[in-house]
Amino acid sequence: MTGEHGVNEKKITGQTAIVTGSSSGIGAGIARELGAAGANVVVNYAGNRDGANEVVHQIIEGGGSAIAVKADVSREEDVASMFREAIDTYGTVDILVSNAGVQKDAAFLDMTLDQWNRVIGINLTGAFLCAREAAREFLRRGLVPERSSALGKIIFISSVHEIIPWAGHVNYAASKGGVMLFMKSIAQELGPQKIRVNSIAPGAIKTPINRPAWETPEAEANLLNLIPYNRVGEPVDIARAAVWLASDASDYVHGTSLLVDGGMALYPGFASGG
Ligand code: BGC
């Protein structure tokens, strides 16, 4: 079905999505939502096999198709074999959601090179390796107009910390700032080939990565001071945005970073200060 401006209203049915780091948290939410929207989903994990299997199970129970694939996104050979397995199973890849991310927090003066390298390796180098592999596959396969107006879609899950500095987490903020200009630069480079590239920049979402920030009522109240919309986000808040960015409903959205943060990036301190 084709609507106004030739937008393919079939959305993402029958397309194949790789979601990195989808054994828990935001990635798991995105995998489930893409599966429910009719995509075949590759549920990638690095260590949490049980979590990945559970997400696969939930997608299949909902009538979708999914497989779990182990890969450390910071390793080139792991990323290549994850794409091979996806292509062997489903024929191609149409959507990459580059979500895998970690925090290794430390005061700057105490931060070890290992903490720095792990975070840059997974959050930034992982995004590079997966996006490069995805773009190569999109170009190999070519356009399938009845499936999507785009050759393929790449969505990075970044963070409000691509713009908000974060003391005590400088490796993480540096990785997300890097993802922002990496995303925009490849959007500029790949747009002419009809590869659509965007990011979602989540604020505070209830997941294992930030459990201490929301698990007690006191911590949550503190966190809410930073969120004008006055609730902590849930993975599904990000997942719905990801489904939209993966579908032709957003066909003219390219090279943008969509804040999904309840207003966290609005400098809430200025509501009463300044
Ligand atoms: C971090 C979370 C944090 C949130 C808002 C995310 O990118 O991973 O730990 O709660 O940003 O500060």
mmCIF file of C-alpha atoms and ligand atoms in Angstrom:
data_model
loop_
_atom_site.group_PDB
_atom_site.id
_atom_site.type_symbol
_atom_site.label_atom_id
_atom_site.label_comp_id
_atom_site.label_asym_id
_atom_site.label_seq_id
_atom_site.Cartn_x
_atom_site.Cartn_y
_atom_site.Cartn_z
ATOM 1 C CA MET A 1 0.000 0.000 0.000
ATOM 2 C CA THR A 2 1.420 3.367 -0.969
ATOM 3 C CA GLY A 3 0.151 6.602 0.568
ATOM 4 C CA GLU A 4 0.912 10.277 0.074
ATOM 5 C CA HIS A 5 4.422 10.996 -1.311
ATOM 6 C CA GLY A 6 4.844 7.305 -2.117
ATOM 7 C CA VAL A 7 5.408 6.431 1.532
ATOM 8 C CA ASN A 8 5.238 2.685 1.967
ATOM 9 C CA GLU A 9 2.575 2.114 4.595
ATOM 10 C CA LYS A 10 3.472 -1.510 5.095
ATOM 11 C CA LYS A 11 5.898 -0.229 7.717
ATOM 12 C CA ILE A 12 8.423 -2.866 8.742
ATOM 13 C CA THR A 13 6.577 -6.146 8.163
ATOM 14 C CA GLY A 14 8.933 -8.757 6.750
ATOM 15 C CA GLN A 15 12.048 -6.636 7.227
ATOM 16 C CA THR A 16 14.976 -7.928 9.271
ATOM 17 C CA ALA A 17 16.401 -5.946 12.167
ATOM 18 C CA ILE A 18 19.579 -6.488 14.163
ATOM 19 C CA VAL A 19 19.312 -4.952 17.627
ATOM 20 C CA THR A 20 22.643 -4.959 19.419
ATOM 21 C CA GLY A 21 22.650 -5.409 23.173
ATOM 22 C CA SER A 22 19.042 -6.545 23.272
ATOM 23 C CA SER A 23 19.162 -9.126 26.062
ATOM 24 C CA SER A 24 17.972 -6.482 28.561
ATOM 25 C CA GLY A 25 17.013 -2.854 29.030
ATOM 26 C CA ILE A 26 16.268 -0.507 26.142
ATOM 27 C CA GLY A 27 17.541 -2.990 23.538
ATOM 28 C CA ALA A 28 15.174 -5.707 24.763
ATOM 29 C CA GLY A 29 12.283 -3.250 24.593
ATOM 30 C CA ILE A 30 13.194 -2.285 21.037
ATOM 31 C CA ALA A 31 13.573 -5.923 19.950
ATOM 32 C CA ARG A 32 10.130 -6.787 21.355
ATOM 33 C CA GLU A 33 8.451 -3.780 19.729
ATOM 34 C CA LEU A 34 10.086 -4.400 16.333
ATOM 35 C CA GLY A 35 9.026 -8.056 16.573
ATOM 36 C CA ALA A 36 5.466 -7.036 17.413
ATOM 37 C CA ALA A 37 5.501 -4.702 14.396
ATOM 38 C CA GLY A 38 6.326 -7.655 12.123
ATOM 39 C CA ALA A 39 10.101 -7.489 11.721
ATOM 40 C CA ASN A 40 12.372 -10.544 11.987
ATOM 41 C CA VAL A 41 14.623 -9.709 14.914
ATOM 42 C CA VAL A 42 18.220 -10.662 15.625
ATOM 43 C CA VAL A 43 18.560 -10.369 19.392
ATOM 44 C CA ASN A 44 22.249 -9.743 19.965
ATOM 45 C CA TYR A 45 23.923 -10.292 23.327
ATOM 46 C CA ALA A 46 27.500 -10.380 24.578
ATOM 47 C CA GLY A 47 27.134 -12.331 27.842
ATOM 48 C CA ASN A 48 23.493 -12.617 28.928
ATOM 49 C CA ARG A 49 22.330 -15.626 26.918
ATOM 50 C CA ASP A 50 19.302 -16.260 29.169
ATOM 51 C CA GLY A 51 18.084 -12.695 28.750
ATOM 52 C CA ALA A 52 18.434 -12.922 24.967
ATOM 53 C CA ASN A 53 16.610 -16.268 24.838
ATOM 54 C CA GLU A 54 13.787 -14.801 26.913
ATOM 55 C CA VAL A 55 13.383 -11.865 24.483
ATOM 56 C CA VAL A 56 13.397 -14.292 21.527
ATOM 57 C CA HIS A 57 10.769 -16.388 23.297
ATOM 58 C CA GLN A 58 8.552 -13.346 23.919
ATOM 59 C CA ILE A 59 8.758 -12.288 20.266
ATOM 60 C CA ILE A 60 7.909 -15.791 19.022
ATOM 61 C CA GLU A 61 5.016 -16.063 21.502
ATOM 62 C CA GLY A 62 3.651 -12.830 20.061
ATOM 63 C CA GLY A 63 3.635 -14.393 16.595
ATOM 64 C CA GLY A 64 6.951 -12.926 15.404
ATOM 65 C CA SER A 65 10.304 -14.395 14.382
ATOM 66 C CA ALA A 66 13.591 -13.925 16.223
ATOM 67 C CA ILE A 67 16.969 -15.529 16.881
ATOM 68 C CA ALA A 68 19.579 -14.873 19.575
ATOM 69 C CA VAL A 69 23.131 -14.221 18.337
ATOM 70 C CA LYS A 70 26.183 -13.807 20.552
ATOM 71 C CA ALA A 71 28.665 -11.125 19.539
ATOM 72 C CA ASP A 72 30.846 -8.567 21.285
ATOM 73 C CA VAL A 73 30.267 -5.489 19.102
ATOM 74 C CA SER A 74 33.732 -4.126 19.869
ATOM 75 C CA ARG A 75 35.270 -7.088 18.004
ATOM 76 C CA GLU A 76 35.382 -6.914 14.221
ATOM 77 C CA GLU A 77 35.189 -10.688 13.677
ATOM 78 C CA ASP A 78 32.220 -11.037 16.051
ATOM 79 C CA VAL A 79 30.297 -8.328 14.175
ATOM 80 C CA ALA A 80 31.046 -9.946 10.812
ATOM 81 C CA SER A 81 29.841 -13.343 12.017
ATOM 82 C CA MET A 82 26.681 -11.841 13.563
ATOM 83 C CA PHE A 83 25.767 -10.316 10.187
ATOM 84 C CA ARG A 84 26.565 -13.601 8.425
ATOM 85 C CA GLU A 85 24.234 -15.472 10.754
ATOM 86 C CA ALA A 86 21.479 -12.890 10.269
ATOM 87 C CA ILE A 87 21.813 -13.093 6.477
ATOM 88 C CA ASP A 88 21.983 -16.907 6.490
ATOM 89 C CA THR A 89 18.764 -17.012 8.521
ATOM 90 C CA TYR A 90 16.706 -14.200 7.028
ATOM 91 C CA GLY A 91 18.346 -13.438 3.662
ATOM 92 C CA THR A 92 19.380 -9.870 4.400
ATOM 93 C CA VAL A 93 19.336 -7.074 6.988
ATOM 94 C CA ASP A 94 17.109 -4.016 6.516
ATOM 95 C CA ILE A 95 17.422 -2.280 9.885
ATOM 96 C CA LEU A 96 20.308 -1.897 12.311
ATOM 97 C CA VAL A 97 19.597 -0.638 15.805
ATOM 98 C CA SER A 98 23.019 -0.007 17.299
ATOM 99 C CA ASN A 99 22.109 -0.043 20.967
ATOM 100 C CA ALA A 100 24.799 -1.979 22.869
ATOM 101 C CA GLY A 101 26.284 0.297 25.491
ATOM 102 C CA VAL A 102 27.967 0.211 28.884
ATOM 103 C CA GLN A 103 28.985 2.559 31.661
ATOM 104 C CA LYS A 104 32.258 2.138 33.550
ATOM 105 C CA ASP A 105 32.038 5.105 35.862
ATOM 106 C CA ALA A 106 34.922 6.660 37.762
ATOM 107 C CA ALA A 107 36.093 10.043 38.909
ATOM 108 C CA PHE A 108 38.255 11.434 36.129
ATOM 109 C CA LEU A 109 41.474 11.369 38.151
ATOM 110 C CA ASP A 110 40.947 7.714 38.995
ATOM 111 C CA MET A 111 39.714 6.522 35.617
ATOM 112 C CA THR A 112 41.771 3.651 34.265
ATOM 113 C CA LEU A 113 42.674 3.205 30.627
ATOM 114 C CA ASP A 114 40.718 -0.040 30.734
ATOM 115 C CA GLN A 115 37.544 1.788 31.850
ATOM 116 C CA TRP A 116 38.074 4.315 29.076
ATOM 117 C CA ASN A 117 38.777 1.690 26.396
ATOM 118 C CA ARG A 118 35.858 -0.580 27.310
ATOM 119 C CA VAL A 119 33.336 2.231 27.031
ATOM 120 C CA ILE A 120 34.765 3.695 23.821
ATOM 121 C CA GLY A 121 35.179 0.164 22.423
ATOM 122 C CA ILE A 122 31.562 -0.892 22.907
ATOM 123 C CA ASN A 123 29.676 2.412 22.640
ATOM 124 C CA LEU A 124 31.600 4.063 19.792
ATOM 125 C CA THR A 125 33.779 1.501 17.990
ATOM 126 C CA GLY A 126 30.884 -0.977 18.242
ATOM 127 C CA ALA A 127 28.609 1.560 16.541
ATOM 128 C CA PHE A 128 31.204 2.000 13.774
ATOM 129 C CA LEU A 129 31.713 -1.732 13.178
ATOM 130 C CA CYS A 130 27.988 -2.527 13.102
ATOM 131 C CA ALA A 131 27.026 0.451 10.937
ATOM 132 C CA ARG A 132 29.777 -0.319 8.421
ATOM 133 C CA GLU A 133 28.654 -3.924 8.146
ATOM 134 C CA ALA A 134 25.007 -2.878 7.799
ATOM 135 C CA ALA A 135 25.742 -0.315 5.076
ATOM 136 C CA ARG A 136 27.768 -2.894 3.135
ATOM 137 C CA GLU A 137 24.867 -5.351 3.301
ATOM 138 C CA PHE A 138 22.309 -2.720 2.226
ATOM 139 C CA LEU A 139 24.438 -1.894 -0.831
ATOM 140 C CA ARG A 140 25.018 -5.565 -1.683
ATOM 141 C CA ARG A 141 21.277 -6.316 -1.541
ATOM 142 C CA GLY A 142 20.016 -3.214 -3.318
ATOM 143 C CA LEU A 143 16.675 -1.438 -3.068
ATOM 144 C CA VAL A 144 13.509 -3.493 -2.562
ATOM 145 C CA PRO A 145 10.834 -0.819 -3.118
ATOM 146 C CA GLU A 146 7.917 -2.971 -2.016
ATOM 147 C CA ARG A 147 9.600 -3.382 1.387
ATOM 148 C CA SER A 148 10.935 0.117 2.032
ATOM 149 C CA SER A 149 11.660 3.398 0.243
ATOM 150 C CA ALA A 150 15.138 3.310 1.785
ATOM 151 C CA LEU A 151 17.972 0.932 0.995
ATOM 152 C CA GLY A 152 18.299 0.430 4.733
ATOM 153 C CA LYS A 153 17.944 2.184 8.056
ATOM 154 C CA ILE A 154 20.541 2.698 10.774
ATOM 155 C CA ILE A 155 19.423 3.880 14.205
ATOM 156 C CA PHE A 156 21.928 4.602 16.956
ATOM 157 C CA ILE A 157 20.769 4.583 20.554
ATOM 158 C CA SER A 158 22.802 7.431 21.925
ATOM 159 C CA SER A 159 21.979 9.430 25.084
ATOM 160 C CA VAL A 160 21.129 12.892 26.334
ATOM 161 C CA HIS A 161 24.828 12.776 27.243
ATOM 162 C CA GLU A 162 25.708 13.334 23.614
ATOM 163 C CA ILE A 163 24.923 16.977 24.521
ATOM 164 C CA ILE A 164 24.825 17.127 28.344
ATOM 165 C CA PRO A 165 28.283 16.960 29.936
ATOM 166 C CA TRP A 166 28.490 14.361 32.722
ATOM 167 C CA ALA A 167 31.116 14.628 35.451
ATOM 168 C CA GLY A 168 32.185 11.259 36.800
ATOM 169 C CA HIS A 169 31.208 9.620 33.509
ATOM 170 C CA VAL A 170 33.564 11.297 31.049
ATOM 171 C CA ASN A 171 34.277 8.111 29.083
ATOM 172 C CA TYR A 172 30.531 7.607 28.578
ATOM 173 C CA ALA A 173 29.826 11.232 27.603
ATOM 174 C CA ALA A 174 32.812 11.204 25.218
ATOM 175 C CA SER A 175 31.508 8.019 23.575
ATOM 176 C CA LYS A 176 28.016 9.464 23.103
ATOM 177 C CA GLY A 177 29.307 12.818 21.831
ATOM 178 C CA GLY A 178 31.324 10.746 19.380
ATOM 179 C CA VAL A 179 28.264 8.775 18.309
ATOM 180 C CA MET A 180 26.470 12.049 17.528
ATOM 181 C CA LEU A 181 29.014 13.328 14.998
ATOM 182 C CA PHE A 182 29.677 9.825 13.708
ATOM 183 C CA MET A 183 25.939 9.466 12.992
ATOM 184 C CA LYS A 184 25.711 12.861 11.276
ATOM 185 C CA SER A 185 28.850 12.268 9.221
ATOM 186 C CA ILE A 186 27.745 8.897 7.889
ATOM 187 C CA ALA A 187 24.252 10.312 7.272
ATOM 188 C CA GLN A 188 25.912 12.917 5.046
ATOM 189 C CA GLU A 189 28.008 10.256 3.317
ATOM 190 C CA LEU A 190 25.364 7.527 2.879
ATOM 191 C CA GLY A 191 22.243 9.625 2.205
ATOM 192 C CA PRO A 192 22.835 9.729 -1.574
ATOM 193 C CA GLN A 193 22.703 5.912 -1.529
ATOM 194 C CA LYS A 194 19.306 6.022 0.202
ATOM 195 C CA ILE A 195 20.635 4.727 3.506
ATOM 196 C CA ARG A 196 18.751 6.531 6.253
ATOM 197 C CA VAL A 197 20.707 7.221 9.445
ATOM 198 C CA ASN A 198 19.438 8.688 12.725
ATOM 199 C CA SER A 199 19.872 8.490 16.493
ATOM 200 C CA ILE A 200 17.582 8.360 19.469
ATOM 201 C CA ALA A 201 18.956 10.155 22.518
ATOM 202 C CA PRO A 202 17.207 8.683 25.576
ATOM 203 C CA GLY A 203 17.126 10.401 28.935
ATOM 204 C CA ALA A 204 16.746 8.429 32.165
ATOM 205 C CA ILE A 205 15.027 5.147 31.324
ATOM 206 C CA LYS A 206 14.399 2.470 33.976
ATOM 207 C CA THR A 207 16.938 -0.232 33.066
ATOM 208 C CA PRO A 208 19.743 -2.114 34.832
ATOM 209 C CA ILE A 209 22.377 0.450 33.689
ATOM 210 C CA ASN A 210 21.038 3.169 36.013
ATOM 211 C CA ARG A 211 19.240 1.130 38.688
ATOM 212 C CA PRO A 212 20.791 3.070 41.618
ATOM 213 C CA ALA A 213 19.303 6.277 40.167
ATOM 214 C CA TRP A 214 15.684 5.065 40.436
ATOM 215 C CA GLU A 215 15.435 1.997 42.690
ATOM 216 C CA THR A 216 14.635 3.782 45.971
ATOM 217 C CA PRO A 217 11.907 6.451 46.332
ATOM 218 C CA GLU A 218 14.584 8.977 47.435
ATOM 219 C CA ALA A 219 16.766 8.283 44.424
ATOM 220 C CA GLU A 220 13.799 8.511 42.083
ATOM 221 C CA ALA A 221 12.657 11.814 43.618
ATOM 222 C CA ASN A 222 16.154 13.181 43.080
ATOM 223 C CA LEU A 223 16.186 12.006 39.487
ATOM 224 C CA LEU A 224 12.801 13.602 38.832
ATOM 225 C CA ASN A 225 14.341 17.009 39.605
ATOM 226 C CA LEU A 226 16.139 16.563 36.274
ATOM 227 C CA ILE A 227 13.022 15.583 34.284
ATOM 228 C CA PRO A 228 10.463 18.348 33.591
ATOM 229 C CA TYR A 229 7.841 15.808 32.448
ATOM 230 C CA ASN A 230 8.157 14.274 35.914
ATOM 231 C CA ARG A 231 8.388 10.585 35.212
ATOM 232 C CA VAL A 232 11.291 8.235 34.623
ATOM 233 C CA GLY A 233 11.101 6.673 31.147
ATOM 234 C CA GLU A 234 10.428 3.043 30.280
ATOM 235 C CA PRO A 235 12.111 1.032 27.490
ATOM 236 C CA VAL A 236 8.875 1.085 25.491
ATOM 237 C CA ASP A 237 9.113 4.901 25.264
ATOM 238 C CA ILE A 238 12.322 4.447 23.269
ATOM 239 C CA ALA A 239 11.074 1.360 21.433
ATOM 240 C CA ARG A 240 8.089 3.194 19.930
ATOM 241 C CA ALA A 241 10.373 5.908 18.596
ATOM 242 C CA ALA A 242 12.677 3.238 17.145
ATOM 243 C CA VAL A 243 9.823 1.537 15.278
ATOM 244 C CA TRP A 244 8.831 4.875 13.781
ATOM 245 C CA LEU A 245 12.426 5.692 12.765
ATOM 246 C CA ALA A 246 12.767 2.226 11.205
ATOM 247 C CA SER A 247 9.600 2.604 9.149
ATOM 248 C CA ASP A 248 8.873 4.612 6.036
ATOM 249 C CA ALA A 249 6.579 6.812 8.153
ATOM 250 C CA SER A 250 9.801 8.720 8.936
ATOM 251 C CA ASP A 251 11.208 8.521 5.399
ATOM 252 C CA TYR A 252 12.304 12.182 5.305
ATOM 253 C CA VAL A 253 13.976 12.073 8.728
ATOM 254 C CA HIS A 254 17.699 11.744 8.126
ATOM 255 C CA GLY A 255 20.762 12.708 10.158
ATOM 256 C CA THR A 256 18.789 13.738 13.199
ATOM 257 C CA SER A 257 19.053 12.914 16.859
ATOM 258 C CA LEU A 258 15.641 12.495 18.428
ATOM 259 C CA LEU A 259 15.621 13.339 22.142
ATOM 260 C CA VAL A 260 13.250 11.026 24.025
ATOM 261 C CA ASP A 261 13.930 12.268 27.515
ATOM 262 C CA GLY A 262 10.877 13.829 29.183
ATOM 263 C CA GLY A 263 12.627 17.168 28.755
ATOM 264 C CA MET A 264 15.867 16.282 30.538
ATOM 265 C CA ALA A 265 17.873 18.252 27.977
ATOM 266 C CA LEU A 266 15.890 21.452 28.658
ATOM 267 C CA TYR A 267 18.271 22.678 31.401
ATOM 268 C CA PRO A 268 15.631 22.095 34.118
ATOM 269 C CA GLY A 269 17.743 24.035 36.658
ATOM 270 C CA PHE A 270 16.764 27.183 34.763
ATOM 271 C CA ALA A 271 13.066 26.677 35.622
ATOM 272 C CA SER A 272 13.876 28.449 38.878
ATOM 273 C CA GLY A 273 17.394 29.766 38.328
ATOM 274 C CA GLY A 274 19.337 31.937 35.916
HETATM 275 C C1 BGC B 1 22.716 6.752 31.163
HETATM 276 C C2 BGC B 1 21.901 6.614 32.435
HETATM 277 C C3 BGC B 1 21.390 7.978 32.873
HETATM 278 C C4 BGC B 1 20.727 8.727 31.736
HETATM 279 C C5 BGC B 1 20.346 10.158 32.115
HETATM 280 C C6 BGC B 1 21.877 7.473 30.140
HETATM 281 O O1 BGC B 1 22.527 7.551 28.916
HETATM 282 O O2 BGC B 1 23.110 5.465 30.707
HETATM 283 O O3 BGC B 1 22.697 6.041 33.459
HETATM 284 O O4 BGC B 1 20.441 7.796 33.924
HETATM 285 O O5 BGC B 1 21.578 8.772 30.626
HETATM 286 O O6 BGC B 1 21.367 10.837 32.797
#
